[in-house]
PDB file of C-alpha atoms and ligand atoms in Angstrom:
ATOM      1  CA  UNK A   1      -9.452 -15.882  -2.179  1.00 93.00           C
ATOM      2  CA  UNK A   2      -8.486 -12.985  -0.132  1.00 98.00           C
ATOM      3  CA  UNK A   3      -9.965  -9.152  -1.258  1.00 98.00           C
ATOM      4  CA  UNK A   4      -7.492  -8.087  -3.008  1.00 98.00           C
ATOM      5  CA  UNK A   5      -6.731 -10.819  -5.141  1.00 98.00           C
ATOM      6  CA  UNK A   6     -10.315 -10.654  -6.688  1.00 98.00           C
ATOM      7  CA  UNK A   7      -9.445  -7.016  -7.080  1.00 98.00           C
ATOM      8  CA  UNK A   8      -6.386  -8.803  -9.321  1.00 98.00           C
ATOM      9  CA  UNK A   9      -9.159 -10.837 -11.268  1.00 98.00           C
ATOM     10  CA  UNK A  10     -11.376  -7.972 -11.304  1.00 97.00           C
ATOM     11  CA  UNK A  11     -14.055  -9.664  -9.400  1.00 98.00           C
ATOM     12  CA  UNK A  12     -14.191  -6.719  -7.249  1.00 97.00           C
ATOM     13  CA  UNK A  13     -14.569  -3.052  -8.703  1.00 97.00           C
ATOM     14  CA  UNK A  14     -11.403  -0.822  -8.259  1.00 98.00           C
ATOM     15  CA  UNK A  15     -10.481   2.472  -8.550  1.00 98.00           C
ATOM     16  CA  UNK A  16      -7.118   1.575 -10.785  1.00 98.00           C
ATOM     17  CA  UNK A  17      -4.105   4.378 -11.256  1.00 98.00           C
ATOM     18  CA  UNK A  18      -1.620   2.003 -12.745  1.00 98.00           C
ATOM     19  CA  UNK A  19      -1.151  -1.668 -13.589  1.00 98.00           C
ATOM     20  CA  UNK A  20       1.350  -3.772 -15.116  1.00 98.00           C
ATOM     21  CA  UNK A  21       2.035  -7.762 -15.479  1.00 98.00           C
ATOM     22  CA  UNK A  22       3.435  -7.968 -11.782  1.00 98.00           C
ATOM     23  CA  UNK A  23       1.878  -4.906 -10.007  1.00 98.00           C
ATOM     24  CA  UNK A  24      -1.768  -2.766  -9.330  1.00 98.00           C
ATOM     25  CA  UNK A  25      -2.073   0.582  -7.719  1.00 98.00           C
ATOM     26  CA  UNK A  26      -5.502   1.551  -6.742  1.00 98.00           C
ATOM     27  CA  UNK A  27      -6.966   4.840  -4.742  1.00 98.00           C
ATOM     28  CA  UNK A  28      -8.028   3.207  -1.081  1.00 97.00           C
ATOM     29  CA  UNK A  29     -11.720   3.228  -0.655  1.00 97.00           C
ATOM     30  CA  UNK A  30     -11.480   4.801   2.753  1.00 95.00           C
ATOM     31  CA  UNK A  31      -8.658   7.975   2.018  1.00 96.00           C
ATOM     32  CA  UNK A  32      -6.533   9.098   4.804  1.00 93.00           C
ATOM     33  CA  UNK A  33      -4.794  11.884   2.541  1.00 95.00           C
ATOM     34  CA  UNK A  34      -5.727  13.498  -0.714  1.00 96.00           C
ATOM     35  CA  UNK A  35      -4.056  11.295  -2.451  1.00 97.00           C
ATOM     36  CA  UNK A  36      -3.960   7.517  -0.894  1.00 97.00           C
ATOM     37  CA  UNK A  37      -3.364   4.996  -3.173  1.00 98.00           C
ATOM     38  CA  UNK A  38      -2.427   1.358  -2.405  1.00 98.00           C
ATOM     39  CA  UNK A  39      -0.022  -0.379  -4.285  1.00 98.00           C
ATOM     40  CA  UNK A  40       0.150  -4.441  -4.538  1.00 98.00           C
ATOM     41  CA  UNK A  41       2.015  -7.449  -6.151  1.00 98.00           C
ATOM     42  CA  UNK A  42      -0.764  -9.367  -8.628  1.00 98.00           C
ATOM     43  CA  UNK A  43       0.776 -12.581  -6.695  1.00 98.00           C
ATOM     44  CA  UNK A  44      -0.740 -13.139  -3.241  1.00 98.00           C
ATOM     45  CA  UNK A  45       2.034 -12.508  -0.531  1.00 98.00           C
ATOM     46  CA  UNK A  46       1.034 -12.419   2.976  1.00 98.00           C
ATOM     47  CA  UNK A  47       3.177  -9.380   3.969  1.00 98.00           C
ATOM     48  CA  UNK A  48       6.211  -7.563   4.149  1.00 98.00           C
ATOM     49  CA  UNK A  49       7.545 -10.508   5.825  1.00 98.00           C
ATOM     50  CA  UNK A  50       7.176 -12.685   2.940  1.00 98.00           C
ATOM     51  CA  UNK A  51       8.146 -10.161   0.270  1.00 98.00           C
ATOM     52  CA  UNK A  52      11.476 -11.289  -1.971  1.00 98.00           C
ATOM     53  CA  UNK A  53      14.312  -8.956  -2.808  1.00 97.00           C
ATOM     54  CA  UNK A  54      13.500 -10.035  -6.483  1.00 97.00           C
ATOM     55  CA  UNK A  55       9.570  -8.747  -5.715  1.00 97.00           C
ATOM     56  CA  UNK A  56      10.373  -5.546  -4.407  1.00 97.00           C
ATOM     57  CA  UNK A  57      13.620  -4.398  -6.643  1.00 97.00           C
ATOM     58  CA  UNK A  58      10.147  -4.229  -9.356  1.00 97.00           C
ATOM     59  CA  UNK A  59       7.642  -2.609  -7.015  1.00 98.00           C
ATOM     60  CA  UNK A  60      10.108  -0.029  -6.288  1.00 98.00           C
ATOM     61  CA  UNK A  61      10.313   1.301  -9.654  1.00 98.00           C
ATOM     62  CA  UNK A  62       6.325   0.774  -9.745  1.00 98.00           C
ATOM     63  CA  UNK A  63       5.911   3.025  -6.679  1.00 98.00           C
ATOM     64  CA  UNK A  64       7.998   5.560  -7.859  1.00 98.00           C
ATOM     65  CA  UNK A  65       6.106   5.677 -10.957  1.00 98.00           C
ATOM     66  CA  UNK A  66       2.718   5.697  -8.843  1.00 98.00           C
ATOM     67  CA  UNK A  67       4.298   8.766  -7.124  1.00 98.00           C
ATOM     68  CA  UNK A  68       5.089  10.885 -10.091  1.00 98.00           C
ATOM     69  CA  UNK A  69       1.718   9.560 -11.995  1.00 98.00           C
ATOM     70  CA  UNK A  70      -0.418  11.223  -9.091  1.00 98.00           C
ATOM     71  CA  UNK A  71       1.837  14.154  -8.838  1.00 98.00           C
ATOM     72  CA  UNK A  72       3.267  13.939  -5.292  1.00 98.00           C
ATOM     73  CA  UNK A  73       7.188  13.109  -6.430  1.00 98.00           C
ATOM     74  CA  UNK A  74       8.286  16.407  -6.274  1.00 98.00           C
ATOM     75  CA  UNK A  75       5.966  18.170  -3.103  1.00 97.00           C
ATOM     76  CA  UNK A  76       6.441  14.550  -0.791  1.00 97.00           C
ATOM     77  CA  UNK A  77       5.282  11.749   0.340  1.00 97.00           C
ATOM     78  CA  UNK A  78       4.570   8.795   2.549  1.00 95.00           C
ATOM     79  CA  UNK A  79       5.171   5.219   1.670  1.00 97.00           C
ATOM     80  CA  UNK A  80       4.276   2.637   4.664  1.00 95.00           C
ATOM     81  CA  UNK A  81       3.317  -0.761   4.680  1.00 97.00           C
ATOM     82  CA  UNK A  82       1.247  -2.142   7.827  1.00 96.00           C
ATOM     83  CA  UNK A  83       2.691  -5.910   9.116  1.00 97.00           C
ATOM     84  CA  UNK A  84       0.705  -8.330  11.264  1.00 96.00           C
ATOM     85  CA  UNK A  85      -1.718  -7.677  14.258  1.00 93.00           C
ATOM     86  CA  UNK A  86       0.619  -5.052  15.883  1.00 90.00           C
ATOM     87  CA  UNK A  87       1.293  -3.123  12.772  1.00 93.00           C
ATOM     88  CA  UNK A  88      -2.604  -3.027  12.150  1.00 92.00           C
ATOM     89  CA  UNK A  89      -2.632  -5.196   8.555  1.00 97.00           C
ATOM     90  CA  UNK A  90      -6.055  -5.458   7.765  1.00 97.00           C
ATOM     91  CA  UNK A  91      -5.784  -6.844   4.491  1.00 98.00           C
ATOM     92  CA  UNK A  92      -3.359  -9.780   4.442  1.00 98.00           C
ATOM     93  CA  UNK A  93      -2.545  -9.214   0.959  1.00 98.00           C
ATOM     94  CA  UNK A  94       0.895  -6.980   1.105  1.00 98.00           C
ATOM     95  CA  UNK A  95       0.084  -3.676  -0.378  1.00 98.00           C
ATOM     96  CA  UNK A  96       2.656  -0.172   0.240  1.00 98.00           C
ATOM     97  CA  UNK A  97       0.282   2.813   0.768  1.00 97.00           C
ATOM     98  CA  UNK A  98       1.125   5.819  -0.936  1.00 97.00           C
ATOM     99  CA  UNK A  99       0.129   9.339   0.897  1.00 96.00           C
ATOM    100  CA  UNK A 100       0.454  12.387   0.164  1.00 96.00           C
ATOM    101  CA  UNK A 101      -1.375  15.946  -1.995  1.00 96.00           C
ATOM    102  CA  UNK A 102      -0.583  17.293   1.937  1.00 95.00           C
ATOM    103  CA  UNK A 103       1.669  18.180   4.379  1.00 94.00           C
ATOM    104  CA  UNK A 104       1.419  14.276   6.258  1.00 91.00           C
ATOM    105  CA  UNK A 105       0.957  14.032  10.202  1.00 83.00           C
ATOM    106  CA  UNK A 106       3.277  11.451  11.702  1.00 77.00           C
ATOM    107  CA  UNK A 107       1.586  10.836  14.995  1.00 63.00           C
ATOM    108  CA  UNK A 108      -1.360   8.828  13.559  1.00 51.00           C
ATOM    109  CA  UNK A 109       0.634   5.715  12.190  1.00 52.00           C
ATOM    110  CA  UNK A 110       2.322   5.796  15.286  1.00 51.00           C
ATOM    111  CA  UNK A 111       0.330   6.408  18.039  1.00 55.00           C
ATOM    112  CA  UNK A 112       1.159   3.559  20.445  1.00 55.00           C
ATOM    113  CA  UNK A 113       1.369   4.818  24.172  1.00 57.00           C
ATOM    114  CA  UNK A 114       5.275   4.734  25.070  1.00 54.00           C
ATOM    115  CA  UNK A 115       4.516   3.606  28.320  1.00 57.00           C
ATOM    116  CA  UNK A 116       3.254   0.716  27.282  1.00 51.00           C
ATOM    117  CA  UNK A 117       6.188  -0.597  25.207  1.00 51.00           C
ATOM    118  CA  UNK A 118       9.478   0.068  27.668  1.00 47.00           C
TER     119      UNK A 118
HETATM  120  P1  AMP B   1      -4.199  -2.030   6.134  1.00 91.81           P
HETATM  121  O1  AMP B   1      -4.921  -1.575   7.374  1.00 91.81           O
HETATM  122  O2  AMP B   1      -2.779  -1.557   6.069  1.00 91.81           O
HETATM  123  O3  AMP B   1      -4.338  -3.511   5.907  1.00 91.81           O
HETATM  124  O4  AMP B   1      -4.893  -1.281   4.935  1.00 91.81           O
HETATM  125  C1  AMP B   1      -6.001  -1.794   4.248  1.00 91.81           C
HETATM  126  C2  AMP B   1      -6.514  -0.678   3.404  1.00 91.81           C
HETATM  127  O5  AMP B   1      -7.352  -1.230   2.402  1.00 91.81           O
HETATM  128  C3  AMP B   1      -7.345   0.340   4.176  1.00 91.81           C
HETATM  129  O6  AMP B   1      -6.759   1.627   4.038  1.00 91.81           O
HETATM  130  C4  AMP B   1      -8.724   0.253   3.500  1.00 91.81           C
HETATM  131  O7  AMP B   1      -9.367   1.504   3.417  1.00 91.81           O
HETATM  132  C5  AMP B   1      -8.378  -0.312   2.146  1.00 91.81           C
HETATM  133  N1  AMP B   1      -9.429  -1.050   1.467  1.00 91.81           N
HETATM  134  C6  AMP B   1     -10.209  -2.030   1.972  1.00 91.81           C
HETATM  135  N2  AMP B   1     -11.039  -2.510   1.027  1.00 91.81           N
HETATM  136  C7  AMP B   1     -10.776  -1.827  -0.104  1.00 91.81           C
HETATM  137  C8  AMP B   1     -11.306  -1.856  -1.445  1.00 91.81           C
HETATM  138  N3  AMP B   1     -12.277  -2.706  -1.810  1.00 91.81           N
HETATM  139  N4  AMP B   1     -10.791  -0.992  -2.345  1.00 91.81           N
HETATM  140  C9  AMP B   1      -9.825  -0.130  -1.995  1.00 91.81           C
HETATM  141  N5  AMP B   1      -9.272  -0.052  -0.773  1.00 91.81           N
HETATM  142  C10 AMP B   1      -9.746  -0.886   0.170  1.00 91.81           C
END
């Protein structure tokens, strides 16, 4: 069972903001903003490439809720999702990362050298 499913059945601790029947939000252990909170599906999916319309239309609403619940709606924030090796998905359960509480600097979720990819 991968580490975020047993967050699902609560065999691993988490820090929850929000759950329903279909969807968890919990802060990330390791926070890359003052607020960073990782949202999932309660059903394993892989990744982004495996996520249904049907899926998402629901974790949309869920994020946005996330959003105002932490109070970053109005000021801003980031939503990303990290897919496969190149994307730098560590945890191949999908989960949306929610940033923000600061002004957000782009160059770190996209720092691969240009050179390299022309
Ligand atoms: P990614 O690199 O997109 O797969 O992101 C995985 C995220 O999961 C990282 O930001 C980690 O800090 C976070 N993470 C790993 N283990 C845990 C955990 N037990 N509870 C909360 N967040 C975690």
């Amino acid at each position: 069972m991968c580490l975020f499913c047993k967050i699902v059945n609560k065999e691993i601790p988490a820090n929850l903001v929000k759950e329903n029947d279909d969807f968890l939000a919990f802060h990330d252990i390791n926070p890359k903003a003052p607020v960073h909170v990782l949202v999932i599906p309660k059903v394993h999916v892989d990744s982004f490439n495996d996520l249904s319309p049907e899926t998402m239309a629901g974790m949309t609403t869920f994020i946005q809720e996330v959003a105002k619940d932490t109070g970053v709606k109005e000021a801003g924030y980031r939503v990303i999702t990290n897919v496969g090796d190149n994307g730098g998905q560590e945890v191949k359960h999908l989960h949306w990362h929610v940033l923000g509480g600061a002004k957000l600097a782009w160059g770190h979720f996209a720092d691969a050298d240009s050179k390299n990819f022309l």
